[in-house]
Amino acid sequence: TFIFNDFRKMYDFISDLLVHQEKIGHHAKIIIDHRSVSVETFTKDVNAVTELDIDLVKYCDTLYEDVSYYYAADNVDDNKFQ
Protein backbone atom coordinates (compact mmCIF):
# COMPACT_ATOMS: atom_id res chain seq x y z
CA THR A 1 0.00 0.00 0.00
CA PHE A 2 1.29 3.41 -1.01
CA ILE A 3 0.31 6.37 1.17
CA PHE A 4 0.06 9.89 -0.26
CA ASN A 5 -0.21 13.16 1.61
CA ASP A 6 -1.89 14.96 -1.28
CA PHE A 7 -4.11 14.23 -4.22
CA ARG A 8 -1.66 15.42 -6.90
CA LYS A 9 0.95 12.83 -6.01
CA MET A 10 -1.63 10.07 -5.85
CA TYR A 11 -3.15 11.06 -9.19
CA ASP A 12 0.22 11.11 -10.96
CA PHE A 13 1.20 7.77 -9.43
CA ILE A 14 -2.00 6.12 -10.66
CA SER A 15 -1.81 7.74 -14.10
CA ASP A 16 1.79 6.67 -14.66
CA LEU A 17 1.05 3.17 -13.39
CA LEU A 18 -1.90 2.77 -15.78
CA VAL A 19 0.20 3.88 -18.76
CA HIS A 20 3.00 1.48 -17.77
CA GLN A 21 0.57 -1.43 -17.43
CA GLU A 22 -0.74 -0.79 -20.93
CA LYS A 23 2.81 -0.71 -22.31
CA ILE A 24 3.76 -4.06 -20.79
CA GLY A 25 0.35 -5.69 -21.30
CA HIS A 26 0.10 -6.80 -17.68
CA HIS A 27 -2.54 -5.32 -15.39
CA ALA A 28 -2.75 -5.30 -11.62
CA LYS A 29 -5.73 -4.77 -9.38
CA ILE A 30 -5.58 -1.16 -8.14
CA ILE A 31 -7.49 -0.21 -5.00
CA ILE A 32 -7.86 3.50 -4.25
CA ASP A 33 -8.92 4.62 -0.79
CA HIS A 34 -8.84 8.31 0.18
CA ARG A 35 -5.05 8.87 0.39
CA SER A 36 -3.78 5.36 -0.30
CA VAL A 37 -3.32 3.11 -3.31
CA SER A 38 -2.92 -0.66 -3.08
CA VAL A 39 -1.62 -2.67 -6.01
CA GLU A 40 -2.29 -6.41 -6.17
CA THR A 41 -0.67 -8.37 -8.96
CA PHE A 42 -1.01 -12.05 -9.80
CA THR A 43 -0.87 -13.85 -13.14
CA LYS A 44 -4.18 -15.68 -13.39
CA ASP A 45 -3.23 -17.61 -16.56
CA VAL A 46 -0.60 -19.64 -14.69
CA ASN A 47 -2.13 -19.25 -11.21
CA ALA A 48 1.13 -17.92 -9.79
CA VAL A 49 3.28 -14.88 -9.22
CA THR A 50 5.50 -14.48 -12.27
CA GLU A 51 8.47 -12.34 -13.26
CA LEU A 52 6.02 -9.86 -14.80
CA ASP A 53 4.37 -9.46 -11.39
CA ILE A 54 7.68 -8.94 -9.63
CA ASP A 55 8.79 -6.40 -12.25
CA LEU A 56 5.49 -4.53 -11.86
CA VAL A 57 5.91 -4.36 -8.09
CA LYS A 58 9.46 -3.03 -8.51
CA TYR A 59 8.15 -0.45 -10.98
CA CYS A 60 5.53 0.67 -8.42
CA ASP A 61 8.18 1.08 -5.72
CA THR A 62 10.39 3.15 -8.02
CA LEU A 63 7.45 5.21 -9.27
CA TYR A 64 6.37 5.98 -5.69
CA GLU A 65 9.85 7.27 -4.86
CA ASP A 66 10.02 9.29 -8.09
CA VAL A 67 6.63 10.93 -7.60
CA SER A 68 7.48 11.87 -4.01
CA TYR A 69 10.86 13.29 -5.07
CA TYR A 70 9.41 15.25 -7.99
CA TYR A 71 6.84 17.03 -5.86
CA ALA A 72 9.26 17.66 -3.02
CA ALA A 73 11.34 19.74 -5.44
CA ASP A 74 8.63 21.59 -7.38
CA ASN A 75 8.07 24.58 -5.03
CA VAL A 76 4.28 24.38 -5.42
CA ASP A 77 2.10 24.84 -2.37
CA ASP A 78 0.69 21.31 -1.98
CA ASN A 79 -1.90 22.61 0.50
CA LYS A 80 -3.87 23.88 -2.50
CA PHE A 81 -4.43 20.26 -3.47
CA GLN A 82 -5.43 18.92 -0.05
PDB file of N, CA and C in Angstrom:
ATOM      1  N   THR A   1       0.842  -1.184   0.000  1.00  0.00           N
ATOM      2  CA  THR A   1       0.000   0.000   0.000  1.00  0.00           C
ATOM      3  C   THR A   1       0.879   1.236   0.000  1.00  0.00           C
ATOM      4  N   PHE A   2       0.551   2.163  -0.878  1.00  0.00           N
ATOM      5  CA  PHE A   2       1.289   3.409  -1.008  1.00  0.00           C
ATOM      6  C   PHE A   2       0.434   4.532  -0.421  1.00  0.00           C
ATOM      7  N   ILE A   3       1.013   5.297   0.489  1.00  0.00           N
ATOM      8  CA  ILE A   3       0.310   6.374   1.173  1.00  0.00           C
ATOM      9  C   ILE A   3       0.749   7.718   0.579  1.00  0.00           C
ATOM     10  N   PHE A   4      -0.219   8.587   0.315  1.00  0.00           N
ATOM     11  CA  PHE A   4       0.057   9.895  -0.265  1.00  0.00           C
ATOM     12  C   PHE A   4      -0.495  10.978   0.651  1.00  0.00           C
ATOM     13  N   ASN A   5       0.250  12.062   0.763  1.00  0.00           N
ATOM     14  CA  ASN A   5      -0.213  13.159   1.611  1.00  0.00           C
ATOM     15  C   ASN A   5      -0.968  14.216   0.821  1.00  0.00           C
ATOM     16  N   ASP A   6      -1.048  14.051  -0.502  1.00  0.00           N
ATOM     17  CA  ASP A   6      -1.886  14.958  -1.284  1.00  0.00           C
ATOM     18  C   ASP A   6      -2.371  14.271  -2.558  1.00  0.00           C
ATOM     19  N   PHE A   7      -3.430  14.819  -3.077  1.00  0.00           N
ATOM     20  CA  PHE A   7      -4.107  14.233  -4.223  1.00  0.00           C
ATOM     21  C   PHE A   7      -3.252  14.241  -5.480  1.00  0.00           C
ATOM     22  N   ARG A   8      -2.499  15.299  -5.695  1.00  0.00           N
ATOM     23  CA  ARG A   8      -1.663  15.422  -6.897  1.00  0.00           C
ATOM     24  C   ARG A   8      -0.687  14.262  -7.035  1.00  0.00           C
ATOM     25  N   LYS A   9      -0.005  13.935  -5.964  1.00  0.00           N
ATOM     26  CA  LYS A   9       0.955  12.826  -6.007  1.00  0.00           C
ATOM     27  C   LYS A   9       0.248  11.510  -6.306  1.00  0.00           C
ATOM     28  N   MET A  10      -0.884  11.309  -5.656  1.00  0.00           N
ATOM     29  CA  MET A  10      -1.629  10.066  -5.850  1.00  0.00           C
ATOM     30  C   MET A  10      -2.121   9.962  -7.294  1.00  0.00           C
ATOM     31  N   TYR A  11      -2.646  11.043  -7.820  1.00  0.00           N
ATOM     32  CA  TYR A  11      -3.148  11.059  -9.188  1.00  0.00           C
ATOM     33  C   TYR A  11      -2.032  10.736 -10.191  1.00  0.00           C
ATOM     34  N   ASP A  12      -0.890  11.373 -10.042  1.00  0.00           N
ATOM     35  CA  ASP A  12       0.223  11.114 -10.962  1.00  0.00           C
ATOM     36  C   ASP A  12       0.735   9.679 -10.846  1.00  0.00           C
ATOM     37  N   PHE A  13       0.786   9.151  -9.631  1.00  0.00           N
ATOM     38  CA  PHE A  13       1.199   7.765  -9.429  1.00  0.00           C
ATOM     39  C   PHE A  13       0.266   6.825 -10.193  1.00  0.00           C
ATOM     40  N   ILE A  14      -1.025   6.996 -10.005  1.00  0.00           N
ATOM     41  CA  ILE A  14      -2.004   6.119 -10.660  1.00  0.00           C
ATOM     42  C   ILE A  14      -1.936   6.279 -12.172  1.00  0.00           C
ATOM     43  N   SER A  15      -1.870   7.494 -12.653  1.00  0.00           N
ATOM     44  CA  SER A  15      -1.809   7.743 -14.101  1.00  0.00           C
ATOM     45  C   SER A  15      -0.596   7.089 -14.733  1.00  0.00           C
ATOM     46  N   ASP A  16       0.562   7.279 -14.126  1.00  0.00           N
ATOM     47  CA  ASP A  16       1.788   6.671 -14.658  1.00  0.00           C
ATOM     48  C   ASP A  16       1.723   5.150 -14.605  1.00  0.00           C
ATOM     49  N   LEU A  17       1.168   4.619 -13.525  1.00  0.00           N
ATOM     50  CA  LEU A  17       1.053   3.168 -13.388  1.00  0.00           C
ATOM     51  C   LEU A  17       0.136   2.594 -14.468  1.00  0.00           C
ATOM     52  N   LEU A  18      -0.980   3.248 -14.741  1.00  0.00           N
ATOM     53  CA  LEU A  18      -1.899   2.768 -15.777  1.00  0.00           C
ATOM     54  C   LEU A  18      -1.242   2.769 -17.153  1.00  0.00           C
ATOM     55  N   VAL A  19      -0.499   3.811 -17.476  1.00  0.00           N
ATOM     56  CA  VAL A  19       0.201   3.876 -18.759  1.00  0.00           C
ATOM     57  C   VAL A  19       1.233   2.747 -18.848  1.00  0.00           C
ATOM     58  N   HIS A  20       1.981   2.539 -17.778  1.00  0.00           N
ATOM     59  CA  HIS A  20       2.996   1.478 -17.769  1.00  0.00           C
ATOM     60  C   HIS A  20       2.356   0.099 -17.963  1.00  0.00           C
ATOM     61  N   GLN A  21       1.244  -0.134 -17.295  1.00  0.00           N
ATOM     62  CA  GLN A  21       0.571  -1.429 -17.428  1.00  0.00           C
ATOM     63  C   GLN A  21       0.128  -1.680 -18.868  1.00  0.00           C
ATOM     64  N   GLU A  22      -0.351  -0.654 -19.532  1.00  0.00           N
ATOM     65  CA  GLU A  22      -0.740  -0.794 -20.934  1.00  0.00           C
ATOM     66  C   GLU A  22       0.469  -1.127 -21.799  1.00  0.00           C
ATOM     67  N   LYS A  23       1.588  -0.470 -21.523  1.00  0.00           N
ATOM     68  CA  LYS A  23       2.814  -0.710 -22.308  1.00  0.00           C
ATOM     69  C   LYS A  23       3.284  -2.152 -22.189  1.00  0.00           C
ATOM     70  N   ILE A  24       3.242  -2.701 -20.979  1.00  0.00           N
ATOM     71  CA  ILE A  24       3.764  -4.059 -20.786  1.00  0.00           C
ATOM     72  C   ILE A  24       2.693  -5.131 -20.975  1.00  0.00           C
ATOM     73  N   GLY A  25       1.431  -4.719 -21.090  1.00  0.00           N
ATOM     74  CA  GLY A  25       0.355  -5.688 -21.299  1.00  0.00           C
ATOM     75  C   GLY A  25       0.072  -6.557 -20.095  1.00  0.00           C
ATOM     76  N   HIS A  26       0.311  -6.035 -18.917  1.00  0.00           N
ATOM     77  CA  HIS A  26       0.096  -6.795 -17.676  1.00  0.00           C
ATOM     78  C   HIS A  26      -0.571  -5.847 -16.687  1.00  0.00           C
ATOM     79  N   HIS A  27      -1.733  -6.243 -16.183  1.00  0.00           N
ATOM     80  CA  HIS A  27      -2.539  -5.323 -15.390  1.00  0.00           C
ATOM     81  C   HIS A  27      -2.774  -5.848 -13.980  1.00  0.00           C
ATOM     82  N   ALA A  28      -2.552  -4.971 -13.026  1.00  0.00           N
ATOM     83  CA  ALA A  28      -2.750  -5.298 -11.618  1.00  0.00           C
ATOM     84  C   ALA A  28      -4.119  -4.798 -11.165  1.00  0.00           C
ATOM     85  N   LYS A  29      -4.538  -5.290 -10.034  1.00  0.00           N
ATOM     86  CA  LYS A  29      -5.732  -4.768  -9.379  1.00  0.00           C
ATOM     87  C   LYS A  29      -5.299  -3.548  -8.571  1.00  0.00           C
ATOM     88  N   ILE A  30      -5.929  -2.404  -8.820  1.00  0.00           N
ATOM     89  CA  ILE A  30      -5.578  -1.162  -8.142  1.00  0.00           C
ATOM     90  C   ILE A  30      -6.749  -0.761  -7.250  1.00  0.00           C
ATOM     91  N   ILE A  31      -6.465  -0.584  -5.967  1.00  0.00           N
ATOM     92  CA  ILE A  31      -7.486  -0.212  -4.999  1.00  0.00           C
ATOM     93  C   ILE A  31      -7.151   1.174  -4.470  1.00  0.00           C
ATOM     94  N   ILE A  32      -8.073   2.113  -4.661  1.00  0.00           N
ATOM     95  CA  ILE A  32      -7.864   3.499  -4.251  1.00  0.00           C
ATOM     96  C   ILE A  32      -8.764   3.784  -3.061  1.00  0.00           C
ATOM     97  N   ASP A  33      -8.161   4.297  -1.995  1.00  0.00           N
ATOM     98  CA  ASP A  33      -8.924   4.622  -0.793  1.00  0.00           C
ATOM     99  C   ASP A  33      -8.398   5.913  -0.196  1.00  0.00           C
ATOM    100  N   HIS A  34      -9.138   6.975  -0.324  1.00  0.00           N
ATOM    101  CA  HIS A  34      -8.840   8.307   0.181  1.00  0.00           C
ATOM    102  C   HIS A  34      -7.411   8.745  -0.160  1.00  0.00           C
ATOM    103  N   ARG A  35      -6.436   8.443   0.638  1.00  0.00           N
ATOM    104  CA  ARG A  35      -5.046   8.866   0.388  1.00  0.00           C
ATOM    105  C   ARG A  35      -4.104   7.678   0.212  1.00  0.00           C
ATOM    106  N   SER A  36      -4.641   6.521  -0.114  1.00  0.00           N
ATOM    107  CA  SER A  36      -3.776   5.356  -0.295  1.00  0.00           C
ATOM    108  C   SER A  36      -4.146   4.601  -1.577  1.00  0.00           C
ATOM    109  N   VAL A  37      -3.144   3.928  -2.120  1.00  0.00           N
ATOM    110  CA  VAL A  37      -3.324   3.106  -3.311  1.00  0.00           C
ATOM    111  C   VAL A  37      -2.679   1.748  -3.033  1.00  0.00           C
ATOM    112  N   SER A  38      -3.451   0.697  -3.208  1.00  0.00           N
ATOM    113  CA  SER A  38      -2.921  -0.664  -3.076  1.00  0.00           C
ATOM    114  C   SER A  38      -2.868  -1.288  -4.463  1.00  0.00           C
ATOM    115  N   VAL A  39      -1.798  -2.021  -4.717  1.00  0.00           N
ATOM    116  CA  VAL A  39      -1.620  -2.667  -6.007  1.00  0.00           C
ATOM    117  C   VAL A  39      -1.445  -4.160  -5.748  1.00  0.00           C
ATOM    118  N   GLU A  40      -2.359  -4.952  -6.306  1.00  0.00           N
ATOM    119  CA  GLU A  40      -2.293  -6.405  -6.166  1.00  0.00           C
ATOM    120  C   GLU A  40      -2.040  -6.995  -7.546  1.00  0.00           C
ATOM    121  N   THR A  41      -1.000  -7.779  -7.667  1.00  0.00           N
ATOM    122  CA  THR A  41      -0.674  -8.368  -8.961  1.00  0.00           C
ATOM    123  C   THR A  41      -0.476  -9.876  -8.819  1.00  0.00           C
ATOM    124  N   PHE A  42      -1.017 -10.587  -9.800  1.00  0.00           N
ATOM    125  CA  PHE A  42      -1.011 -12.045  -9.804  1.00  0.00           C
ATOM    126  C   PHE A  42      -1.344 -12.469 -11.223  1.00  0.00           C
ATOM    127  N   THR A  43      -0.608 -13.406 -11.773  1.00  0.00           N
ATOM    128  CA  THR A  43      -0.871 -13.854 -13.136  1.00  0.00           C
ATOM    129  C   THR A  43      -1.862 -15.004 -13.097  1.00  0.00           C
ATOM    130  N   LYS A  44      -3.092 -14.708 -13.484  1.00  0.00           N
ATOM    131  CA  LYS A  44      -4.175 -15.684 -13.394  1.00  0.00           C
ATOM    132  C   LYS A  44      -4.002 -16.847 -14.382  1.00  0.00           C
ATOM    133  N   ASP A  45      -3.399 -16.562 -15.540  1.00  0.00           N
ATOM    134  CA  ASP A  45      -3.232 -17.608 -16.557  1.00  0.00           C
ATOM    135  C   ASP A  45      -2.435 -18.803 -16.051  1.00  0.00           C
ATOM    136  N   VAL A  46      -1.445 -18.544 -15.201  1.00  0.00           N
ATOM    137  CA  VAL A  46      -0.605 -19.635 -14.686  1.00  0.00           C
ATOM    138  C   VAL A  46      -0.832 -19.875 -13.200  1.00  0.00           C
ATOM    139  N   ASN A  47      -1.768 -19.098 -12.613  1.00  0.00           N
ATOM    140  CA  ASN A  47      -2.128 -19.249 -11.206  1.00  0.00           C
ATOM    141  C   ASN A  47      -0.906 -19.137 -10.293  1.00  0.00           C
ATOM    142  N   ALA A  48      -0.093 -18.113 -10.567  1.00  0.00           N
ATOM    143  CA  ALA A  48       1.129 -17.923  -9.786  1.00  0.00           C
ATOM    144  C   ALA A  48       1.625 -16.492  -9.930  1.00  0.00           C
ATOM    145  N   VAL A  49       2.568 -16.141  -9.087  1.00  0.00           N
ATOM    146  CA  VAL A  49       3.282 -14.877  -9.219  1.00  0.00           C
ATOM    147  C   VAL A  49       4.424 -15.118 -10.204  1.00  0.00           C
ATOM    148  N   THR A  50       4.485 -14.294 -11.239  1.00  0.00           N
ATOM    149  CA  THR A  50       5.502 -14.476 -12.274  1.00  0.00           C
ATOM    150  C   THR A  50       6.506 -13.325 -12.251  1.00  0.00           C
ATOM    151  N   GLU A  51       7.475 -13.410 -13.124  1.00  0.00           N
ATOM    152  CA  GLU A  51       8.471 -12.344 -13.258  1.00  0.00           C
ATOM    153  C   GLU A  51       7.813 -11.019 -13.635  1.00  0.00           C
ATOM    154  N   LEU A  52       6.758 -11.078 -14.443  1.00  0.00           N
ATOM    155  CA  LEU A  52       6.018  -9.859 -14.796  1.00  0.00           C
ATOM    156  C   LEU A  52       5.437  -9.190 -13.549  1.00  0.00           C
ATOM    157  N   ASP A  53       4.922  -9.995 -12.626  1.00  0.00           N
ATOM    158  CA  ASP A  53       4.366  -9.456 -11.386  1.00  0.00           C
ATOM    159  C   ASP A  53       5.449  -8.801 -10.535  1.00  0.00           C
ATOM    160  N   ILE A  54       6.562  -9.474 -10.426  1.00  0.00           N
ATOM    161  CA  ILE A  54       7.679  -8.943  -9.634  1.00  0.00           C
ATOM    162  C   ILE A  54       8.201  -7.646 -10.246  1.00  0.00           C
ATOM    163  N   ASP A  55       8.333  -7.620 -11.570  1.00  0.00           N
ATOM    164  CA  ASP A  55       8.785  -6.404 -12.251  1.00  0.00           C
ATOM    165  C   ASP A  55       7.795  -5.254 -12.052  1.00  0.00           C
ATOM    166  N   LEU A  56       6.502  -5.563 -12.063  1.00  0.00           N
ATOM    167  CA  LEU A  56       5.487  -4.527 -11.864  1.00  0.00           C
ATOM    168  C   LEU A  56       5.553  -3.964 -10.442  1.00  0.00           C
ATOM    169  N   VAL A  57       5.777  -4.817  -9.475  1.00  0.00           N
ATOM    170  CA  VAL A  57       5.912  -4.360  -8.086  1.00  0.00           C
ATOM    171  C   VAL A  57       7.144  -3.462  -7.939  1.00  0.00           C
ATOM    172  N   LYS A  58       8.241  -3.855  -8.548  1.00  0.00           N
ATOM    173  CA  LYS A  58       9.457  -3.029  -8.506  1.00  0.00           C
ATOM    174  C   LYS A  58       9.212  -1.684  -9.180  1.00  0.00           C
ATOM    175  N   TYR A  59       8.482  -1.697 -10.289  1.00  0.00           N
ATOM    176  CA  TYR A  59       8.149  -0.446 -10.977  1.00  0.00           C
ATOM    177  C   TYR A  59       7.338   0.462 -10.053  1.00  0.00           C
ATOM    178  N   CYS A  60       6.358  -0.114  -9.352  1.00  0.00           N
ATOM    179  CA  CYS A  60       5.527   0.666  -8.419  1.00  0.00           C
ATOM    180  C   CYS A  60       6.380   1.304  -7.327  1.00  0.00           C
ATOM    181  N   ASP A  61       7.299   0.543  -6.770  1.00  0.00           N
ATOM    182  CA  ASP A  61       8.175   1.081  -5.721  1.00  0.00           C
ATOM    183  C   ASP A  61       9.008   2.254  -6.243  1.00  0.00           C
ATOM    184  N   THR A  62       9.578   2.095  -7.421  1.00  0.00           N
ATOM    185  CA  THR A  62      10.388   3.155  -8.018  1.00  0.00           C
ATOM    186  C   THR A  62       9.529   4.367  -8.365  1.00  0.00           C
ATOM    187  N   LEU A  63       8.364   4.122  -8.914  1.00  0.00           N
ATOM    188  CA  LEU A  63       7.455   5.210  -9.271  1.00  0.00           C
ATOM    189  C   LEU A  63       7.041   5.997  -8.034  1.00  0.00           C
ATOM    190  N   TYR A  64       6.766   5.317  -6.942  1.00  0.00           N
ATOM    191  CA  TYR A  64       6.373   5.981  -5.693  1.00  0.00           C
ATOM    192  C   TYR A  64       7.488   6.912  -5.209  1.00  0.00           C
ATOM    193  N   GLU A  65       8.709   6.437  -5.260  1.00  0.00           N
ATOM    194  CA  GLU A  65       9.850   7.265  -4.856  1.00  0.00           C
ATOM    195  C   GLU A  65      10.012   8.459  -5.802  1.00  0.00           C
ATOM    196  N   ASP A  66       9.865   8.224  -7.102  1.00  0.00           N
ATOM    197  CA  ASP A  66      10.022   9.294  -8.091  1.00  0.00           C
ATOM    198  C   ASP A  66       8.952  10.371  -7.935  1.00  0.00           C
ATOM    199  N   VAL A  67       7.714   9.967  -7.748  1.00  0.00           N
ATOM    200  CA  VAL A  67       6.625  10.934  -7.596  1.00  0.00           C
ATOM    201  C   VAL A  67       6.842  11.768  -6.341  1.00  0.00           C
ATOM    202  N   SER A  68       7.231  11.135  -5.263  1.00  0.00           N
ATOM    203  CA  SER A  68       7.482  11.866  -4.014  1.00  0.00           C
ATOM    204  C   SER A  68       8.634  12.848  -4.183  1.00  0.00           C
ATOM    205  N   TYR A  69       9.698  12.423  -4.851  1.00  0.00           N
ATOM    206  CA  TYR A  69      10.856  13.294  -5.068  1.00  0.00           C
ATOM    207  C   TYR A  69      10.485  14.473  -5.962  1.00  0.00           C
ATOM    208  N   TYR A  70       9.782  14.204  -7.037  1.00  0.00           N
ATOM    209  CA  TYR A  70       9.414  15.255  -7.986  1.00  0.00           C
ATOM    210  C   TYR A  70       8.633  16.365  -7.297  1.00  0.00           C
ATOM    211  N   TYR A  71       7.655  16.011  -6.510  1.00  0.00           N
ATOM    212  CA  TYR A  71       6.835  17.026  -5.857  1.00  0.00           C
ATOM    213  C   TYR A  71       7.536  17.692  -4.685  1.00  0.00           C
ATOM    214  N   ALA A  72       8.496  17.041  -4.104  1.00  0.00           N
ATOM    215  CA  ALA A  72       9.258  17.662  -3.018  1.00  0.00           C
ATOM    216  C   ALA A  72      10.108  18.812  -3.567  1.00  0.00           C
ATOM    217  N   ALA A  73      10.441  18.744  -4.846  1.00  0.00           N
ATOM    218  CA  ALA A  73      11.337  19.737  -5.436  1.00  0.00           C
ATOM    219  C   ALA A  73      10.633  20.767  -6.321  1.00  0.00           C
ATOM    220  N   ASP A  74       9.296  20.747  -6.392  1.00  0.00           N
ATOM    221  CA  ASP A  74       8.634  21.593  -7.378  1.00  0.00           C
ATOM    222  C   ASP A  74       8.215  22.986  -6.889  1.00  0.00           C
ATOM    223  N   ASN A  75       8.377  23.255  -5.609  1.00  0.00           N
ATOM    224  CA  ASN A  75       8.070  24.581  -5.034  1.00  0.00           C
ATOM    225  C   ASN A  75       6.617  25.008  -5.233  1.00  0.00           C
ATOM    226  N   VAL A  76       5.703  24.077  -5.332  1.00  0.00           N
ATOM    227  CA  VAL A  76       4.280  24.378  -5.424  1.00  0.00           C
ATOM    228  C   VAL A  76       3.665  24.124  -4.061  1.00  0.00           C
ATOM    229  N   ASP A  77       2.761  24.993  -3.661  1.00  0.00           N
ATOM    230  CA  ASP A  77       2.096  24.836  -2.375  1.00  0.00           C
ATOM    231  C   ASP A  77       1.119  23.658  -2.455  1.00  0.00           C
ATOM    232  N   ASP A  78       1.526  22.512  -1.918  1.00  0.00           N
ATOM    233  CA  ASP A  78       0.692  21.312  -1.980  1.00  0.00           C
ATOM    234  C   ASP A  78      -0.600  21.460  -1.186  1.00  0.00           C
ATOM    235  N   ASN A  79      -0.675  22.423  -0.271  1.00  0.00           N
ATOM    236  CA  ASN A  79      -1.903  22.610   0.498  1.00  0.00           C
ATOM    237  C   ASN A  79      -3.085  22.993  -0.391  1.00  0.00           C
ATOM    238  N   LYS A  80      -2.804  23.536  -1.556  1.00  0.00           N
ATOM    239  CA  LYS A  80      -3.867  23.885  -2.498  1.00  0.00           C
ATOM    240  C   LYS A  80      -4.566  22.638  -3.022  1.00  0.00           C
ATOM    241  N   PHE A  81      -3.909  21.494  -2.907  1.00  0.00           N
ATOM    242  CA  PHE A  81      -4.434  20.257  -3.465  1.00  0.00           C
ATOM    243  C   PHE A  81      -4.913  19.296  -2.379  1.00  0.00           C
ATOM    244  N   GLN A  82      -5.018  19.770  -1.172  1.00  0.00           N
ATOM    245  CA  GLN A  82      -5.435  18.923  -0.050  1.00  0.00           C
ATOM    246  C   GLN A  82      -6.920  18.688  -0.069  1.00  0.00           C
TER     247      GLN A  82
END
